[in-house]
Amino acid sequence: MSISTILYTCSKEDGIKKELEEEIIEEPNPDPQTPEVINVDPDKVVSINTGSVVGEFYNFWSTRPMINQSRFNAAGFRTSLNPIKDYVKSYNLVRTMGGRTDNLNDFYKGVDASGNIITDFSELISTMRNFRSTGFKPRIVLSKVPWEMVANKVVNTYGNTSPPDNYDHWRQYVNAFLTTLVNEFGMNEVKTWRFRVSTEPNFTPSHWNGTMQDYFRHYDITVDEVLKVIPDAIIGPGNMLTEGAATYTTQLIDHCATGTNYATGAIGTKMDFFSISYYEKIDQNTVSLPEKIEPYRNKLNSYTQFSNIPLDIQEFGMLRDENAVRGVSLTDATELGASWYARVADLAFEYRITEIYDWGQEIESSNLPQGRRNVTEMFQMMEGGNRLQAEDNLNSNVNAGIIPVTKNGNIYMLVYNHNTSRNSTATRTFFPILEGGEITGNTGWKMNEWTVDKDHGIMMHELYKDIRAAGVGEKTNGRIYGNRPSDRFEDAWRDVLNSNLAKYENISKLPKTIEDKIVKKIDDKLTLEVKLEPHSVKLIELIPE
């Protein structure tokens, strides 16, 4: 730092100012070896023991559901998926067996005079070949029952949700369906795929037009037939609805553990994974995952054979906005959705949720990342690292925290502050204090930071501003800030997006907000101060010097 002082002198001859001199006085720079002084608020401390590992920061985010697999038959669609291959590895293909309202996957053609089913799987083969050409791993949902298998064709929200009239015909169909896949792709490959029996079987009649016991029977018989074709198949039941409309909850786990199998007469049914649906509603101002997952986690834990099987969320999103409007969007594309996703990640590790299937993390009609995609990019930097013990004084209902990780000698901290209402102004400050193992052996650290909040890594506010300035029609009763602007605006919004694409690409990138800052420990501890906006996520990277 320098201080400038101006001195005036007068000549003895004429008594007037003769010269102007500027003297630069150098003030010493602060000692680079002296750590920055931080005034710590003890109520905001998060203590991190870098020598205590509590688990892995595993990948839970790389599977997407797909309702219409026929899209993979279009070369343009397959090519459009290339940008997401960085973080998407598998697709869960639903309604693969027919019974749809769009009449796709119409492979079942009835029964001949001898009671043998008639099928045409040529479209299945071509679609799966095209799907496989993308390099993604398939997961198959064995549903729905074809229309021709039921005499009373009741069209529910998601097609035919009734069980088959004749289970011999259903068995034949399951067998033929799987045999076709095995013959085409080989047993060694197909046995690595997951198979799920139905979708939300406790959502009556939209996804299952039968009783709870009807589904238990359907599951047992389907599993039994699958195992005849693929003896070591990976198979599990449909994801359980966790909304108020659910007709039952954990009874399915009890049946698979101790119930009489409808197909074999033995006790129990094979269940290699279990899953739920979890949709948040912004208008309810909640993070409801704990209350939705706990009964299932606890019930699985109560049975030795099921305590360690994967527990997944196979449908996931923010179903409604703050005005209780749903729309086609299944998430919030702003910083609100981003901070919620970080909170969900923390809870996923707490409840041992293995995977969370994701409908998509890009903005409609583009490859632009929504806020959650930038948070996933943070996850990817931490992926495979060891999660560390962290202790704080926060109440259990506070949706904020720190997930610390060590990876390849570096320390990462995912720091987040989520508030359940969009208009919240509740900022937060954390004081992470790191000690033990990693800290003891290194004096100096280099720090990098990436940030997602309203001013970093979010392009939706700018897009909305530009759309409105262009005079595009706005559907005031449409969903706001979803990942599909078409929920809110008339078609001309796409013109605004395309004409400003370079600007949005720049705004939407995950920005590095601190680079190569030197931080040092005091008394074998490393103390930081992290300030967070009302909806924000930061990734801090500490590299030993």
Coordinates of C-alpha atoms in Angstrom, one line a residue:
M1 CA 0.0 0.0 0.0
S2 CA 1.3 3.5 -0.7
I3 CA 0.4 6.9 0.7
S4 CA 1.0 10.1 -1.4
T5 CA 1.9 13.3 0.4
I6 CA 2.2 16.7 -1.5
L7 CA 4.8 19.2 -0.1
Y8 CA 4.8 22.9 -1.1
T9 CA 8.0 25.1 -0.8
C10 CA 8.5 28.8 -1.5
S11 CA 11.6 30.5 -3.0
K12 CA 13.5 32.9 -0.8
E13 CA 14.0 35.3 -3.8
D14 CA 10.4 36.0 -4.8
G15 CA 8.4 34.5 -1.9
I16 CA 6.2 32.5 -4.2
K17 CA 5.7 28.8 -4.8
K18 CA 8.7 27.5 -6.7
E19 CA 8.0 23.8 -7.0
L20 CA 5.7 21.0 -6.3
E21 CA 7.1 17.7 -5.1
E22 CA 5.3 14.5 -4.6
E23 CA 6.8 12.1 -2.1
I24 CA 5.8 8.4 -2.1
I25 CA 6.0 6.8 1.3
E26 CA 5.8 3.0 1.0
E27 CA 3.8 1.2 3.7
P28 CA 4.9 -2.4 4.2
N29 CA 2.6 -5.1 2.8
P30 CA 1.0 -7.4 5.4
D31 CA 3.1 -10.4 6.2
P32 CA 2.0 -13.1 3.7
Q33 CA 2.8 -15.6 6.5
T34 CA 0.3 -14.0 8.8
P35 CA -3.2 -15.7 8.5
E36 CA -6.2 -13.5 7.9
V37 CA -8.0 -12.6 11.1
I38 CA -11.6 -13.8 11.1
N39 CA -14.1 -12.8 13.9
V40 CA -15.9 -16.1 14.5
D41 CA -19.5 -16.3 15.6
P42 CA -19.5 -19.6 17.7
D43 CA -23.2 -20.1 16.8
K44 CA -22.3 -20.3 13.1
V45 CA -19.4 -22.7 13.4
V46 CA -19.2 -25.9 11.4
S47 CA -16.5 -28.2 12.9
I48 CA -14.9 -30.5 10.3
N49 CA -12.7 -33.4 11.3
T50 CA -10.6 -34.2 8.2
G51 CA -9.4 -37.4 9.8
S52 CA -12.9 -38.8 10.2
V53 CA -14.5 -40.3 7.1
V54 CA -18.3 -41.1 7.2
G55 CA -18.9 -42.4 3.7
E56 CA -18.4 -41.9 0.0
F57 CA -19.6 -38.9 -2.1
Y58 CA -21.2 -41.3 -4.5
N59 CA -22.9 -40.6 -7.8
F60 CA -26.7 -40.5 -7.4
W61 CA -27.6 -38.3 -10.3
S62 CA -26.9 -40.0 -13.6
T63 CA -30.2 -41.8 -14.5
R64 CA -33.0 -40.2 -16.5
P65 CA -36.6 -41.4 -17.0
M66 CA -37.9 -41.6 -20.5
I67 CA -41.6 -42.0 -21.3
N68 CA -41.4 -42.3 -25.1
Q69 CA -38.5 -44.6 -26.2
S70 CA -39.5 -44.2 -29.8
R71 CA -37.7 -40.9 -29.8
F72 CA -34.4 -42.8 -30.0
N73 CA -35.3 -43.9 -33.5
A74 CA -34.6 -40.3 -34.7
A75 CA -31.0 -39.7 -35.5
G76 CA -31.4 -36.0 -34.6
F77 CA -32.7 -36.8 -31.2
R78 CA -29.9 -39.2 -30.5
T79 CA -27.3 -36.6 -31.5
S80 CA -29.0 -34.0 -29.3
L81 CA -28.1 -36.1 -26.3
N82 CA -24.4 -35.8 -26.8
P83 CA -24.0 -32.8 -24.5
I84 CA -25.5 -34.6 -21.5
K85 CA -23.3 -37.6 -21.7
D86 CA -21.0 -35.9 -19.3
Y87 CA -23.3 -36.6 -16.4
V88 CA -26.1 -38.9 -17.7
K89 CA -25.2 -42.6 -17.9
S90 CA -28.6 -44.5 -17.9
Y91 CA -32.2 -44.2 -19.0
N92 CA -35.1 -45.7 -17.2
L93 CA -37.5 -46.7 -20.0
V94 CA -41.2 -46.7 -18.8
R95 CA -44.4 -48.1 -20.3
T96 CA -42.3 -50.4 -22.6
M97 CA -44.9 -53.2 -23.0
G98 CA -47.9 -51.3 -24.4
G99 CA -51.2 -50.3 -22.8
R100 CA -50.4 -46.7 -23.6
T101 CA -52.8 -43.8 -24.6
D102 CA -50.6 -43.1 -27.6
N103 CA -50.7 -46.7 -28.8
L104 CA -46.9 -47.0 -29.0
N105 CA -45.1 -50.2 -28.1
D106 CA -48.0 -52.2 -29.5
F107 CA -46.1 -55.5 -29.6
Y108 CA -48.9 -57.8 -28.3
K109 CA -51.3 -58.9 -31.0
G110 CA -53.7 -61.2 -29.1
V111 CA -54.0 -65.0 -28.8
D112 CA -54.4 -67.7 -31.3
A113 CA -56.9 -70.6 -31.3
S114 CA -54.5 -72.7 -29.2
G115 CA -54.1 -70.1 -26.4
N116 CA -50.7 -69.0 -27.5
I117 CA -50.0 -65.3 -27.6
I118 CA -49.2 -63.5 -30.9
T119 CA -46.5 -60.8 -30.8
D120 CA -44.5 -58.6 -33.2
F121 CA -41.3 -57.3 -31.5
S122 CA -39.7 -55.9 -34.6
E123 CA -40.2 -52.3 -33.4
L124 CA -38.9 -53.2 -29.9
I125 CA -35.7 -54.6 -31.5
S126 CA -35.1 -51.5 -33.7
T127 CA -35.8 -49.1 -30.9
M128 CA -33.5 -50.8 -28.5
R129 CA -30.8 -51.0 -31.1
N130 CA -31.1 -47.3 -31.7
F131 CA -31.1 -46.7 -28.0
R132 CA -28.0 -48.8 -27.4
S133 CA -26.2 -46.9 -30.2
T134 CA -26.2 -43.9 -27.8
G135 CA -24.0 -45.7 -25.3
F136 CA -26.5 -45.2 -22.5
K137 CA -27.4 -48.1 -20.2
P138 CA -31.1 -49.1 -20.4
R139 CA -33.4 -49.8 -17.4
I140 CA -36.7 -51.4 -18.3
V141 CA -40.1 -50.8 -16.6
L142 CA -42.2 -53.9 -17.3
S143 CA -45.5 -52.1 -17.9
K144 CA -48.2 -51.5 -18.9
V145 CA -50.5 -54.5 -19.5
P146 CA -51.5 -54.4 -23.2
W147 CA -55.0 -53.3 -24.0
E148 CA -55.8 -56.6 -25.6
M149 CA -55.2 -58.4 -22.3
V150 CA -58.3 -56.8 -20.6
A151 CA -61.9 -57.0 -21.7
N152 CA -62.9 -53.9 -19.8
K153 CA -60.7 -51.2 -21.4
V154 CA -60.8 -48.4 -18.8
V155 CA -58.6 -45.5 -20.0
N156 CA -57.0 -43.9 -17.0
T157 CA -54.6 -41.0 -16.8
Y158 CA -51.6 -43.1 -17.9
G159 CA -53.3 -45.7 -20.1
N160 CA -54.4 -49.2 -19.2
T161 CA -53.7 -49.6 -15.5
S162 CA -55.8 -52.8 -15.0
P163 CA -54.2 -56.2 -14.3
P164 CA -54.5 -58.8 -17.0
D165 CA -57.6 -60.9 -17.2
N166 CA -55.5 -64.0 -17.8
Y167 CA -52.1 -64.3 -16.1
D168 CA -51.1 -67.2 -18.3
H169 CA -51.2 -64.7 -21.2
W170 CA -49.2 -62.2 -19.2
R171 CA -46.6 -64.8 -18.3
Q172 CA -46.2 -65.7 -22.0
Y173 CA -45.9 -62.0 -22.9
V174 CA -43.3 -61.3 -20.2
N175 CA -41.3 -64.3 -21.3
A176 CA -41.5 -63.4 -25.0
F177 CA -40.5 -59.8 -24.3
L178 CA -37.5 -60.7 -22.3
T179 CA -36.4 -63.6 -24.5
T180 CA -36.5 -61.1 -27.4
L181 CA -34.1 -58.9 -25.6
V182 CA -31.8 -61.7 -24.5
N183 CA -31.7 -63.1 -28.1
E184 CA -30.8 -59.7 -29.5
F185 CA -28.4 -58.4 -26.9
G186 CA -27.1 -61.5 -25.1
M187 CA -27.7 -62.8 -21.6
N188 CA -24.5 -61.4 -20.2
E189 CA -25.6 -57.9 -21.2
V190 CA -29.3 -58.0 -20.4
K191 CA -28.8 -59.5 -16.9
T192 CA -27.0 -56.3 -16.0
W193 CA -30.1 -54.2 -16.8
R194 CA -32.6 -53.3 -14.1
F195 CA -36.2 -54.3 -14.4
R196 CA -39.0 -52.5 -12.5
V197 CA -42.5 -53.9 -12.3
S198 CA -44.9 -51.1 -12.9
T199 CA -45.0 -47.4 -11.8
E200 CA -46.6 -46.0 -8.6
P201 CA -48.7 -49.1 -7.9
N202 CA -50.2 -47.3 -4.9
F203 CA -51.6 -44.6 -7.1
T204 CA -55.1 -45.8 -7.8
P205 CA -56.5 -45.8 -10.5
S206 CA -54.1 -43.6 -12.4
H207 CA -51.2 -46.1 -12.3
W208 CA -52.9 -49.2 -10.9
N209 CA -56.6 -50.0 -11.3
G210 CA -56.6 -52.8 -8.7
T211 CA -56.2 -53.4 -5.0
M212 CA -53.0 -53.6 -3.0
Q213 CA -53.3 -57.4 -3.0
D214 CA -53.9 -57.4 -6.7
Y215 CA -50.5 -55.6 -7.2
F216 CA -48.7 -58.0 -4.8
R217 CA -50.0 -60.9 -6.9
H218 CA -49.0 -59.1 -10.2
Y219 CA -45.5 -58.4 -8.8
D220 CA -44.9 -62.0 -7.6
I221 CA -46.1 -63.5 -10.9
T222 CA -44.1 -61.1 -13.0
V223 CA -40.9 -61.6 -10.9
D224 CA -41.4 -65.4 -11.2
E225 CA -41.6 -65.3 -15.0
V226 CA -38.7 -62.9 -15.3
L227 CA -36.5 -65.2 -13.3
K228 CA -37.4 -68.1 -15.7
V229 CA -35.8 -66.1 -18.5
I230 CA -33.0 -64.3 -16.5
P231 CA -32.3 -66.3 -13.4
D232 CA -30.2 -63.6 -11.7
A233 CA -32.2 -60.6 -13.0
I234 CA -32.0 -57.3 -11.1
I235 CA -35.6 -56.7 -10.3
G236 CA -37.8 -54.6 -8.0
P237 CA -41.3 -53.1 -7.6
G238 CA -42.7 -49.9 -8.9
N239 CA -41.8 -46.6 -7.3
M240 CA -44.2 -45.8 -4.5
L241 CA -46.2 -42.6 -4.6
T242 CA -45.6 -40.5 -1.5
E243 CA -48.4 -38.0 -1.9
G244 CA -51.7 -38.0 0.0
A245 CA -53.4 -40.0 -2.8
A246 CA -51.3 -43.1 -2.0
T247 CA -53.5 -46.0 -1.1
Y248 CA -50.8 -47.8 0.9
T249 CA -47.2 -47.4 1.8
T250 CA -44.7 -49.9 3.4
Q251 CA -46.9 -52.9 3.2
L252 CA -45.2 -54.0 0.0
I253 CA -41.9 -54.3 1.8
D254 CA -43.6 -56.5 4.4
H255 CA -45.1 -58.7 1.7
C256 CA -41.8 -59.2 0.0
A257 CA -40.1 -60.0 3.3
T258 CA -42.7 -62.2 5.0
G259 CA -45.7 -62.6 2.8
T260 CA -46.8 -65.7 0.9
N261 CA -45.6 -65.5 -2.6
Y262 CA -48.6 -65.7 -5.0
A263 CA -46.6 -67.4 -7.7
T264 CA -44.5 -69.9 -5.7
G265 CA -46.3 -70.4 -2.4
A266 CA -43.0 -69.7 -0.6
I267 CA -42.4 -66.9 1.9
G268 CA -41.2 -63.7 0.4
T269 CA -40.4 -62.3 -3.0
K270 CA -37.1 -61.3 -4.7
M271 CA -36.6 -57.5 -4.4
D272 CA -33.2 -56.2 -5.4
F273 CA -34.1 -52.5 -5.0
F274 CA -36.9 -50.3 -3.7
S275 CA -37.9 -46.8 -4.8
I276 CA -40.3 -43.9 -4.2
S277 CA -41.4 -40.8 -6.0
Y278 CA -40.5 -37.4 -4.4
Y279 CA -42.0 -34.2 -5.7
E280 CA -41.7 -30.9 -3.8
K281 CA -44.3 -28.2 -4.0
I282 CA -42.9 -24.7 -3.6
D283 CA -46.3 -23.3 -2.5
Q284 CA -46.1 -25.5 0.6
N285 CA -42.8 -23.9 1.7
T286 CA -41.3 -27.3 2.7
V287 CA -38.5 -29.7 2.1
S288 CA -40.6 -32.8 2.6
L289 CA -38.1 -35.5 1.7
P290 CA -37.4 -36.6 5.4
E291 CA -41.0 -37.3 6.2
K292 CA -41.5 -39.1 2.8
I293 CA -38.4 -41.3 2.9
E294 CA -38.2 -42.2 6.6
P295 CA -41.0 -44.8 6.8
Y296 CA -39.4 -46.7 3.8
R297 CA -35.9 -46.4 5.1
N298 CA -37.0 -47.6 8.6
K299 CA -39.0 -50.5 7.2
L300 CA -36.2 -51.7 4.9
N301 CA -33.8 -51.5 7.8
S302 CA -36.1 -53.7 9.9
Y303 CA -35.4 -56.7 7.5
T304 CA -31.9 -58.0 7.3
Q305 CA -32.3 -59.1 3.6
F306 CA -33.5 -55.6 2.6
S307 CA -31.5 -53.2 4.8
N308 CA -28.7 -52.7 2.3
I309 CA -30.5 -52.9 -1.1
P310 CA -30.6 -49.7 -3.1
L311 CA -33.3 -47.2 -2.0
D312 CA -33.9 -44.8 -4.9
I313 CA -36.0 -41.8 -5.8
Q314 CA -37.2 -42.8 -9.3
E315 CA -39.4 -39.8 -9.9
F316 CA -38.2 -36.4 -8.7
G317 CA -38.7 -32.7 -9.1
M318 CA -40.5 -29.6 -7.9
L319 CA -44.0 -30.2 -9.1
R320 CA -45.6 -26.8 -8.5
D321 CA -44.5 -23.2 -8.3
E322 CA -45.3 -20.8 -5.5
N323 CA -48.7 -20.1 -7.0
A324 CA -49.6 -23.8 -6.9
V325 CA -49.3 -24.0 -10.7
R326 CA -47.9 -27.2 -12.1
G327 CA -47.3 -26.9 -15.9
V328 CA -45.1 -29.3 -17.9
S329 CA -42.0 -28.2 -16.0
L330 CA -41.0 -30.6 -13.3
T331 CA -38.4 -28.4 -11.6
D332 CA -37.4 -24.9 -10.8
A333 CA -34.7 -23.5 -13.0
T334 CA -33.5 -20.7 -10.8
E335 CA -31.3 -20.4 -7.7
L336 CA -34.2 -21.7 -5.7
G337 CA -34.1 -25.0 -7.5
A338 CA -30.3 -25.1 -7.2
S339 CA -30.2 -24.6 -3.4
W340 CA -33.0 -27.1 -3.0
Y341 CA -31.0 -29.7 -4.9
A342 CA -28.0 -29.2 -2.6
R343 CA -30.2 -29.8 0.4
V344 CA -31.6 -32.9 -1.3
A345 CA -28.0 -34.2 -1.8
D346 CA -27.3 -33.8 1.9
L347 CA -30.4 -35.7 2.8
A348 CA -29.7 -38.4 0.2
F349 CA -26.4 -39.2 2.0
E350 CA -28.2 -39.1 5.4
Y351 CA -30.9 -41.6 4.4
R352 CA -28.7 -43.7 2.2
I353 CA -30.6 -42.9 -1.0
T354 CA -28.7 -44.6 -3.7
E355 CA -30.0 -42.9 -6.9
I356 CA -32.2 -40.0 -7.8
Y357 CA -33.6 -40.2 -11.3
D358 CA -33.7 -36.8 -13.0
W359 CA -36.1 -35.7 -15.7
G360 CA -33.5 -33.2 -17.0
Q361 CA -31.3 -30.3 -16.0
E362 CA -31.3 -28.1 -19.1
I363 CA -33.5 -25.3 -20.3
E364 CA -36.2 -26.1 -22.9
S365 CA -35.1 -25.8 -26.5
S366 CA -31.4 -25.5 -25.6
N367 CA -28.5 -27.1 -23.9
L368 CA -28.3 -24.2 -21.4
P369 CA -27.9 -25.4 -17.8
Q370 CA -30.5 -24.5 -15.3
G371 CA -29.2 -23.8 -11.8
R372 CA -29.4 -27.5 -10.7
R373 CA -27.1 -28.5 -13.6
N374 CA -24.4 -26.2 -12.2
V375 CA -24.8 -27.8 -8.8
T376 CA -24.4 -31.2 -10.5
E377 CA -21.2 -29.9 -11.9
M378 CA -20.1 -29.2 -8.4
F379 CA -21.1 -32.8 -7.4
Q380 CA -18.9 -34.1 -10.2
M381 CA -15.9 -32.4 -8.8
M382 CA -16.5 -34.2 -5.5
E383 CA -17.6 -37.5 -6.9
G384 CA -15.8 -40.5 -5.5
G385 CA -14.3 -38.5 -2.6
N386 CA -14.6 -39.4 1.1
R387 CA -17.3 -37.5 3.0
L388 CA -16.0 -36.1 6.3
Q389 CA -17.6 -35.7 9.7
A390 CA -19.1 -32.2 10.2
E391 CA -20.8 -30.9 13.3
D392 CA -22.9 -27.7 13.6
N393 CA -25.4 -26.1 15.9
L394 CA -28.2 -25.9 13.4
N395 CA -31.8 -27.0 14.1
S396 CA -32.9 -30.1 12.2
N397 CA -35.4 -28.0 10.2
V398 CA -32.8 -25.6 8.9
N399 CA -32.2 -26.2 5.2
A400 CA -28.5 -25.2 5.1
G401 CA -25.2 -26.9 5.8
I402 CA -21.8 -28.1 4.6
I403 CA -20.9 -31.4 2.9
P404 CA -17.1 -31.7 3.3
V405 CA -15.1 -34.2 1.2
T406 CA -11.5 -35.2 0.7
K407 CA -10.4 -36.3 -2.8
N408 CA -6.9 -36.8 -4.3
G409 CA -5.3 -34.8 -1.4
N410 CA -7.6 -31.8 -1.8
I411 CA -10.5 -30.8 0.5
Y412 CA -13.9 -29.8 -1.0
M413 CA -16.8 -28.2 0.8
L414 CA -20.3 -27.9 -0.7
V415 CA -21.8 -25.1 1.3
Y416 CA -25.5 -24.3 0.8
N417 CA -28.3 -22.1 2.0
H418 CA -31.8 -23.0 0.9
N419 CA -35.0 -21.1 1.9
T420 CA -38.3 -22.6 1.0
S421 CA -39.9 -19.4 -0.3
R422 CA -38.6 -17.6 -3.4
N423 CA -38.9 -14.1 -1.8
S424 CA -36.9 -15.0 1.3
T425 CA -34.1 -12.5 2.2
A426 CA -32.5 -14.8 4.8
T427 CA -28.8 -14.8 4.1
R428 CA -26.5 -17.0 6.1
T429 CA -22.9 -17.0 7.2
F430 CA -20.9 -20.2 8.1
F431 CA -17.5 -20.4 9.8
P432 CA -16.1 -23.8 8.8
I433 CA -13.2 -24.8 11.1
L434 CA -11.2 -27.6 9.7
E435 CA -8.7 -29.7 11.8
G436 CA -7.2 -33.1 12.1
G437 CA -5.5 -35.4 9.5
E438 CA -5.3 -33.4 6.3
I439 CA -4.9 -30.0 8.1
T440 CA -2.2 -31.1 10.5
G441 CA 0.2 -32.0 7.7
N442 CA 0.0 -28.8 5.7
T443 CA 0.6 -25.2 6.7
G444 CA -0.7 -23.3 3.6
W445 CA -3.6 -23.9 1.3
K446 CA -4.7 -22.4 -2.0
M447 CA -8.5 -21.8 -2.2
N448 CA -10.9 -21.8 -5.2
E449 CA -14.6 -21.1 -5.0
W450 CA -17.5 -21.6 -7.4
T451 CA -20.9 -20.0 -6.7
V452 CA -24.5 -20.4 -7.8
D453 CA -27.0 -17.8 -6.6
K454 CA -29.2 -15.1 -8.1
D455 CA -26.2 -13.3 -9.6
H456 CA -24.1 -16.3 -10.5
G457 CA -24.8 -19.2 -12.9
I458 CA -28.5 -18.4 -13.3
M459 CA -29.8 -17.2 -16.7
M460 CA -33.6 -17.4 -16.1
H461 CA -34.0 -13.9 -14.7
E462 CA -32.3 -12.3 -17.7
L463 CA -34.3 -14.4 -20.1
Y464 CA -37.6 -13.4 -18.5
K465 CA -36.5 -9.8 -18.6
D466 CA -35.7 -10.0 -22.3
I467 CA -38.9 -11.9 -23.1
R468 CA -41.0 -9.3 -21.4
A469 CA -39.1 -6.4 -23.0
A470 CA -39.8 -8.0 -26.4
G471 CA -43.5 -7.9 -25.8
V472 CA -44.0 -11.6 -25.9
G473 CA -47.4 -12.7 -24.6
E474 CA -47.3 -13.9 -21.0
K475 CA -49.6 -16.6 -19.6
T476 CA -50.1 -15.0 -16.1
N477 CA -51.7 -18.3 -14.9
G478 CA -48.8 -20.4 -16.2
R479 CA -46.0 -21.8 -14.1
I480 CA -43.2 -19.4 -13.4
Y481 CA -39.5 -20.1 -13.5
G482 CA -39.8 -23.7 -14.5
N483 CA -37.3 -25.2 -16.9
R484 CA -39.8 -24.9 -19.7
P485 CA -40.4 -21.2 -20.5
S486 CA -43.3 -22.3 -22.7
D487 CA -45.3 -22.9 -19.5
R488 CA -45.3 -19.1 -19.0
F489 CA -44.9 -17.4 -22.4
E490 CA -46.2 -17.6 -25.9
D491 CA -44.1 -19.3 -28.6
A492 CA -42.2 -16.2 -29.5
W493 CA -40.0 -16.6 -26.4
R494 CA -37.9 -19.0 -28.5
D495 CA -37.0 -16.1 -30.8
V496 CA -35.7 -14.2 -27.8
L497 CA -33.7 -17.1 -26.6
N498 CA -32.1 -17.8 -29.9
S499 CA -31.3 -14.1 -30.6
N500 CA -29.5 -13.7 -27.3
L501 CA -28.1 -17.2 -27.0
A502 CA -24.4 -16.2 -26.6
K503 CA -25.4 -13.9 -23.7
Y504 CA -27.3 -16.7 -22.0
E505 CA -24.5 -19.2 -22.5
N506 CA -22.1 -16.9 -20.7
I507 CA -24.5 -16.0 -17.9
S508 CA -25.4 -19.7 -17.3
K509 CA -21.9 -21.0 -16.9
L510 CA -20.8 -22.1 -13.4
P511 CA -18.5 -19.1 -12.4
K512 CA -15.4 -19.3 -10.3
T513 CA -15.8 -16.5 -7.7
I514 CA -12.4 -17.0 -5.9
E515 CA -9.2 -18.2 -7.5
D516 CA -5.9 -19.2 -5.9
K517 CA -6.5 -17.3 -2.6
I518 CA -3.9 -18.3 0.0
V519 CA -5.3 -19.3 3.4
K520 CA -3.3 -20.5 6.4
K521 CA -4.0 -22.3 9.6
I522 CA -3.8 -21.0 13.1
D523 CA -3.1 -23.4 16.0
D524 CA -3.5 -26.4 13.6
K525 CA -6.9 -25.3 12.5
L526 CA -8.1 -23.7 9.2
T527 CA -10.9 -21.2 9.7
L528 CA -13.0 -19.7 6.8
E529 CA -15.9 -17.4 6.6
V530 CA -18.5 -18.2 4.0
K531 CA -21.4 -15.8 3.2
L532 CA -24.4 -17.1 1.4
E533 CA -27.3 -15.4 -0.4
P534 CA -30.9 -16.6 0.5
H535 CA -30.8 -19.3 -2.2
S536 CA -27.2 -20.2 -2.9
V537 CA -24.6 -23.0 -3.2
K538 CA -20.8 -22.6 -3.1
L539 CA -18.2 -25.2 -3.8
I540 CA -14.9 -24.5 -2.0
E541 CA -11.7 -26.3 -3.1
L542 CA -8.7 -26.3 -0.8
I543 CA -5.4 -27.4 -2.3
P544 CA -2.4 -28.0 -0.1
E545 CA 0.6 -25.7 -0.9

